[in-house]
């Protein structure tokens, strides 16, 4: 059980039990999404919280505090990804349930988009970025990605993870890497179109 | 002439590496005549921005 030891009396009020519990839940959810490994996620959260509590005294408001905590958590997640990527099972990167056949079905025998699968026009996607509900849908779509696909896709979006770095460290060819990223984008696109931009309430 | 399947793959790859001139030209030609792939291009760009905003600085937007 983590003991809260605020660095100064002023910060004691920021760390009431409810805030700490909620923050920990949020952090775990964020770490889970990217690491897809509950034990690793909890380790990252534990370390991040320990660091955060040590330095919390400089903050007078929860918004700034939470931003800073998440910055620390991101570093922990990136460290974990760096140290663990050598142990990611290579064969599982191109496993059966992530077979490219699924996405070959998006195209007909001439290589054109199937009528139902052709990307539709999204109305003002930028405006969606300001809507809380959009982000909930986006997070849900990220969650639906298979674990290895998700990890590679999110590694790509972190600072310092160039494609070459991801691929070299995972000892897969650049081509395999691009295939994985392409699958991630295809799947995310479908999920967002069905659940947000097409205006249908039916989950995919 | 590229198929949509080829164009979509190239569009995805353009996020991760520099396309060579031959590829860029072939893509440009295809996009001139294909609405669906133009949509795909915009959406892949959008996904990149969205992913970066979600994972980037600050508290993630849905948290």
Coordinates of C-alpha atoms in Angstrom, one line a residue:
Chain A
X1 CA 0.0 0.0 0.0
X2 CA 1.6 3.3 -1.1
X3 CA 2.0 5.8 1.7
X4 CA 1.5 9.3 0.7
X5 CA 4.2 11.5 2.1
X6 CA 3.8 15.0 0.6
X7 CA 6.9 17.1 0.4
X8 CA 5.4 20.1 2.2
X9 CA 2.4 20.9 4.4
X10 CA 0.8 22.9 1.5
X11 CA 0.8 20.0 -0.8
X12 CA -0.8 17.8 1.8
X13 CA -4.3 19.1 0.8
X14 CA -3.7 18.2 -2.8
X15 CA -3.2 14.6 -2.0
X16 CA -6.3 13.5 -0.3
X17 CA -7.2 9.8 -0.5
X18 CA -9.8 10.2 -3.2
X19 CA -7.5 12.2 -5.5
X20 CA -4.7 9.8 -5.0
X21 CA -6.9 6.8 -5.8
X22 CA -8.4 8.4 -8.9
X23 CA -5.0 9.5 -10.1
X24 CA -3.7 6.0 -9.7
X25 CA -6.6 4.5 -11.6
X26 CA -6.1 6.9 -14.4
X27 CA -2.4 6.3 -14.6
X28 CA -2.9 2.5 -14.6
X29 CA -5.5 2.8 -17.4
X30 CA -3.1 4.9 -19.5
X31 CA -0.1 2.5 -18.9
X32 CA -2.3 -0.6 -19.6
X33 CA -3.3 0.8 -23.0
X34 CA 0.3 1.1 -24.1
X35 CA 2.1 -1.7 -22.3
X36 CA -0.7 -4.4 -22.6
X37 CA 0.8 -6.0 -19.5
X38 CA -0.8 -5.4 -16.2
X39 CA 2.3 -6.2 -14.1
X40 CA 4.5 -3.8 -16.2
X41 CA 1.8 -1.2 -16.1
X42 CA 1.6 -1.3 -12.3
X43 CA 5.3 -1.1 -11.9
X44 CA 5.5 1.9 -14.1
X45 CA 2.6 3.6 -12.1
X46 CA 4.2 2.7 -8.8
X47 CA 7.6 4.3 -9.8
X48 CA 6.0 7.3 -11.3
X49 CA 3.9 8.0 -8.2
X50 CA 6.9 7.6 -5.9
X51 CA 8.7 10.2 -7.9
X52 CA 5.7 12.4 -8.1
X53 CA 5.0 12.4 -4.4
X54 CA 8.7 13.4 -3.8
X55 CA 8.4 16.5 -5.9
X56 CA 4.7 17.4 -5.4
X57 CA 5.5 20.3 -3.0
X58 CA 6.1 22.7 -5.8
X59 CA 2.5 22.6 -7.1
X60 CA -0.4 24.5 -5.7
X61 CA -3.0 23.2 -8.1
X62 CA -4.2 19.8 -9.1
X63 CA -4.3 20.5 -12.9
X64 CA -0.6 21.3 -13.0
X65 CA 0.2 18.5 -10.6
X66 CA -1.7 15.9 -12.8
X67 CA 0.0 17.2 -16.0
X68 CA 3.4 16.7 -14.3
X69 CA 2.5 13.3 -13.0
X70 CA 1.5 12.1 -16.4
X71 CA 4.8 13.5 -17.8
X72 CA 6.7 11.3 -15.3
X73 CA 4.5 8.3 -16.2
X74 CA 5.2 8.8 -19.9
X75 CA 8.9 8.6 -19.2
X76 CA 8.4 5.4 -17.2
X77 CA 6.3 3.9 -20.0
X78 CA 8.9 4.8 -22.6
X79 CA 11.7 3.3 -20.5
X80 CA 9.7 0.1 -20.1
X81 CA 9.0 -0.1 -23.8
X82 CA 12.7 0.4 -24.5
X83 CA 13.9 -2.2 -22.1
X84 CA 11.2 -4.7 -22.9
X85 CA 11.1 -4.6 -26.7
X86 CA 13.8 -7.1 -27.0
X87 CA 11.7 -9.6 -25.2
X88 CA 8.6 -9.1 -27.3
X89 CA 7.9 -12.4 -29.0
X90 CA 8.9 -11.9 -32.6
X91 CA 6.6 -14.6 -34.0
X92 CA 3.6 -13.1 -32.3
X93 CA 4.2 -9.9 -34.2
X94 CA 2.7 -11.5 -37.3
X95 CA 0.4 -13.9 -35.6
X96 CA -2.7 -15.5 -37.0
X97 CA -5.2 -13.2 -35.5
X98 CA -3.4 -10.3 -36.9
X99 CA -3.2 -11.8 -40.4
X100 CA -3.1 -9.4 -43.3
X101 CA -5.9 -11.4 -44.9
X102 CA -8.4 -9.5 -42.7
X103 CA -7.5 -6.3 -44.4
X104 CA -7.1 -7.8 -47.9
X105 CA -10.8 -8.2 -47.7
X106 CA -11.2 -4.4 -47.8
X107 CA -10.2 -4.5 -51.4
X108 CA -11.8 -6.3 -54.4
X109 CA -9.9 -8.5 -56.8
X110 CA -8.8 -5.5 -58.9
X111 CA -7.3 -3.8 -55.8
X112 CA -10.0 -1.2 -55.5
X113 CA -11.8 -0.4 -52.2
X114 CA -14.9 -2.6 -51.7
X115 CA -17.9 -0.3 -52.0
X116 CA -18.8 -0.7 -48.3
X117 CA -15.2 -0.1 -47.2
X118 CA -14.2 2.9 -49.2
X119 CA -13.2 5.7 -46.8
X120 CA -16.0 8.2 -46.5
X121 CA -15.6 11.9 -46.1
X122 CA -15.3 12.9 -42.5
X123 CA -17.0 16.2 -41.6
X124 CA -14.6 18.6 -39.8
X125 CA -12.5 16.1 -38.0
X126 CA -10.5 18.9 -36.3
X127 CA -13.6 20.0 -34.5
X128 CA -13.8 16.5 -32.9
X129 CA -10.5 17.0 -31.1
X130 CA -12.2 19.5 -28.9
X131 CA -14.9 17.0 -27.8
X132 CA -14.4 14.9 -24.7
X133 CA -16.7 12.2 -26.1
X134 CA -14.5 11.8 -29.2
X135 CA -11.4 11.1 -27.0
X136 CA -13.4 8.4 -25.2
X137 CA -14.2 6.8 -28.5
X138 CA -10.5 7.1 -29.7
X139 CA -9.3 5.5 -26.5
X140 CA -11.8 2.6 -27.0
X141 CA -10.6 2.2 -30.5
X142 CA -7.0 2.0 -29.3
X143 CA -8.0 -0.6 -26.9
X144 CA -9.5 -2.8 -29.6
X145 CA -6.1 -3.0 -31.4
X146 CA -4.3 -6.4 -30.9
X147 CA -1.6 -6.0 -28.3
X148 CA 1.5 -6.1 -30.5
X149 CA -0.1 -3.8 -33.1
X150 CA -1.0 -1.4 -30.4
X151 CA 2.4 -1.3 -28.9
X152 CA 4.2 -0.7 -32.2
X153 CA 1.7 2.0 -33.2
X154 CA 2.0 3.8 -29.9
X155 CA 5.8 3.5 -29.8
X156 CA 5.7 5.3 -33.2
X157 CA 3.8 8.2 -31.7
X158 CA 6.2 8.7 -28.8
X159 CA 9.2 11.0 -29.1
X160 CA 12.4 9.2 -29.9
X161 CA 10.9 6.1 -31.5
X162 CA 11.7 6.4 -35.2
X163 CA 10.4 3.5 -37.3
X164 CA 14.0 2.4 -37.9
X165 CA 14.6 2.2 -34.2
X166 CA 11.5 0.2 -33.5
X167 CA 12.1 -2.2 -36.4
X168 CA 15.9 -2.7 -35.7
X169 CA 15.4 -3.3 -32.0
X170 CA 12.5 -5.8 -32.7
X171 CA 14.8 -7.5 -35.3
X172 CA 12.0 -7.4 -37.9
X173 CA 12.4 -6.0 -41.4
X174 CA 11.3 -2.5 -42.1
X175 CA 8.7 -4.0 -44.3
X176 CA 7.2 -6.0 -41.4
X177 CA 7.1 -2.8 -39.4
X178 CA 5.3 -0.9 -42.0
X179 CA 2.8 -3.7 -42.4
X180 CA 2.0 -3.6 -38.7
X181 CA 1.6 0.1 -38.7
X182 CA -0.6 0.0 -41.8
X183 CA -2.8 -2.6 -40.1
X184 CA -3.1 -0.3 -37.0
X185 CA -4.1 2.6 -39.1
X186 CA -6.6 0.6 -41.2
X187 CA -8.2 -0.7 -38.1
X188 CA -8.3 2.6 -36.2
X189 CA -9.7 4.3 -39.2
X190 CA -12.6 1.8 -39.5
X191 CA -13.3 2.0 -35.8
X192 CA -13.4 5.8 -35.8
X193 CA -15.5 6.0 -38.9
X194 CA -18.1 3.5 -37.6
X195 CA -18.3 4.8 -34.1
X196 CA -17.9 8.5 -34.6
X197 CA -17.8 10.0 -38.0
X198 CA -20.5 8.0 -39.7
X199 CA -22.8 9.1 -37.0
X200 CA -24.0 5.5 -36.2
X201 CA -24.4 4.5 -32.6
X202 CA -23.7 0.8 -33.3
X203 CA -20.3 -0.3 -31.9
X204 CA -18.0 -2.1 -34.2
Chain B
X1 CA -1.4 2.9 -62.4
X2 CA -1.5 2.1 -58.7
X3 CA -4.4 0.2 -57.2
X4 CA -6.2 1.5 -54.1
X5 CA -4.6 -1.3 -52.1
X6 CA -1.1 -0.2 -53.2
X7 CA -2.0 3.5 -52.7
X8 CA -3.3 2.9 -49.2
X9 CA -0.1 1.1 -48.3
X10 CA 2.1 3.8 -49.7
X11 CA 0.0 6.5 -47.9
X12 CA 0.6 4.6 -44.6
X13 CA 4.3 4.3 -45.3
X14 CA 4.6 8.0 -46.1
X15 CA 4.0 8.5 -42.4
X16 CA 7.0 6.4 -41.6
X17 CA 9.6 6.9 -44.3
X18 CA 10.4 9.2 -47.2
X19 CA 8.8 8.0 -50.4
X20 CA 11.0 8.1 -53.5
X21 CA 10.1 10.3 -56.4
X22 CA 8.7 7.4 -58.4
X23 CA 6.3 6.5 -55.6
X24 CA 5.3 10.1 -55.0
X25 CA 4.4 10.6 -58.6
X26 CA 2.5 7.4 -58.9
X27 CA 0.6 8.3 -55.7
X28 CA -0.2 11.8 -56.9
X29 CA -1.7 10.4 -60.1
X30 CA -3.8 7.9 -58.3
X31 CA -5.1 10.5 -55.8
X32 CA -6.1 12.8 -58.7
X33 CA -8.8 10.3 -59.7
X34 CA -9.7 8.5 -56.4
X35 CA -11.9 10.2 -53.8
X36 CA -11.7 7.2 -51.5
X37 CA -7.9 7.3 -51.3
X38 CA -7.9 11.1 -50.9
X39 CA -10.1 10.5 -47.9
X40 CA -7.8 7.8 -46.7
X41 CA -4.8 10.2 -47.0
X42 CA -6.6 12.9 -44.9
X43 CA -7.6 10.3 -42.3
X44 CA -4.2 8.8 -41.9
X45 CA -2.8 12.3 -41.3
X46 CA -5.6 12.9 -38.8
X47 CA -4.9 9.7 -37.0
X48 CA -1.2 10.7 -36.6
X49 CA -2.1 14.0 -35.2
X50 CA -4.7 12.4 -32.9
X51 CA -2.3 9.8 -31.7
X52 CA 0.3 12.3 -30.9
X53 CA -2.1 14.5 -29.0
X54 CA -3.3 11.6 -27.0
X55 CA 0.1 10.3 -26.1
X56 CA 1.9 13.7 -26.1
X57 CA 2.1 16.4 -23.5
X58 CA -0.4 17.1 -20.9
X59 CA -3.1 14.9 -19.4
X60 CA -4.5 12.6 -22.1
X61 CA -7.8 14.1 -23.2
X62 CA -10.1 11.3 -22.1
X63 CA -8.6 11.2 -18.6

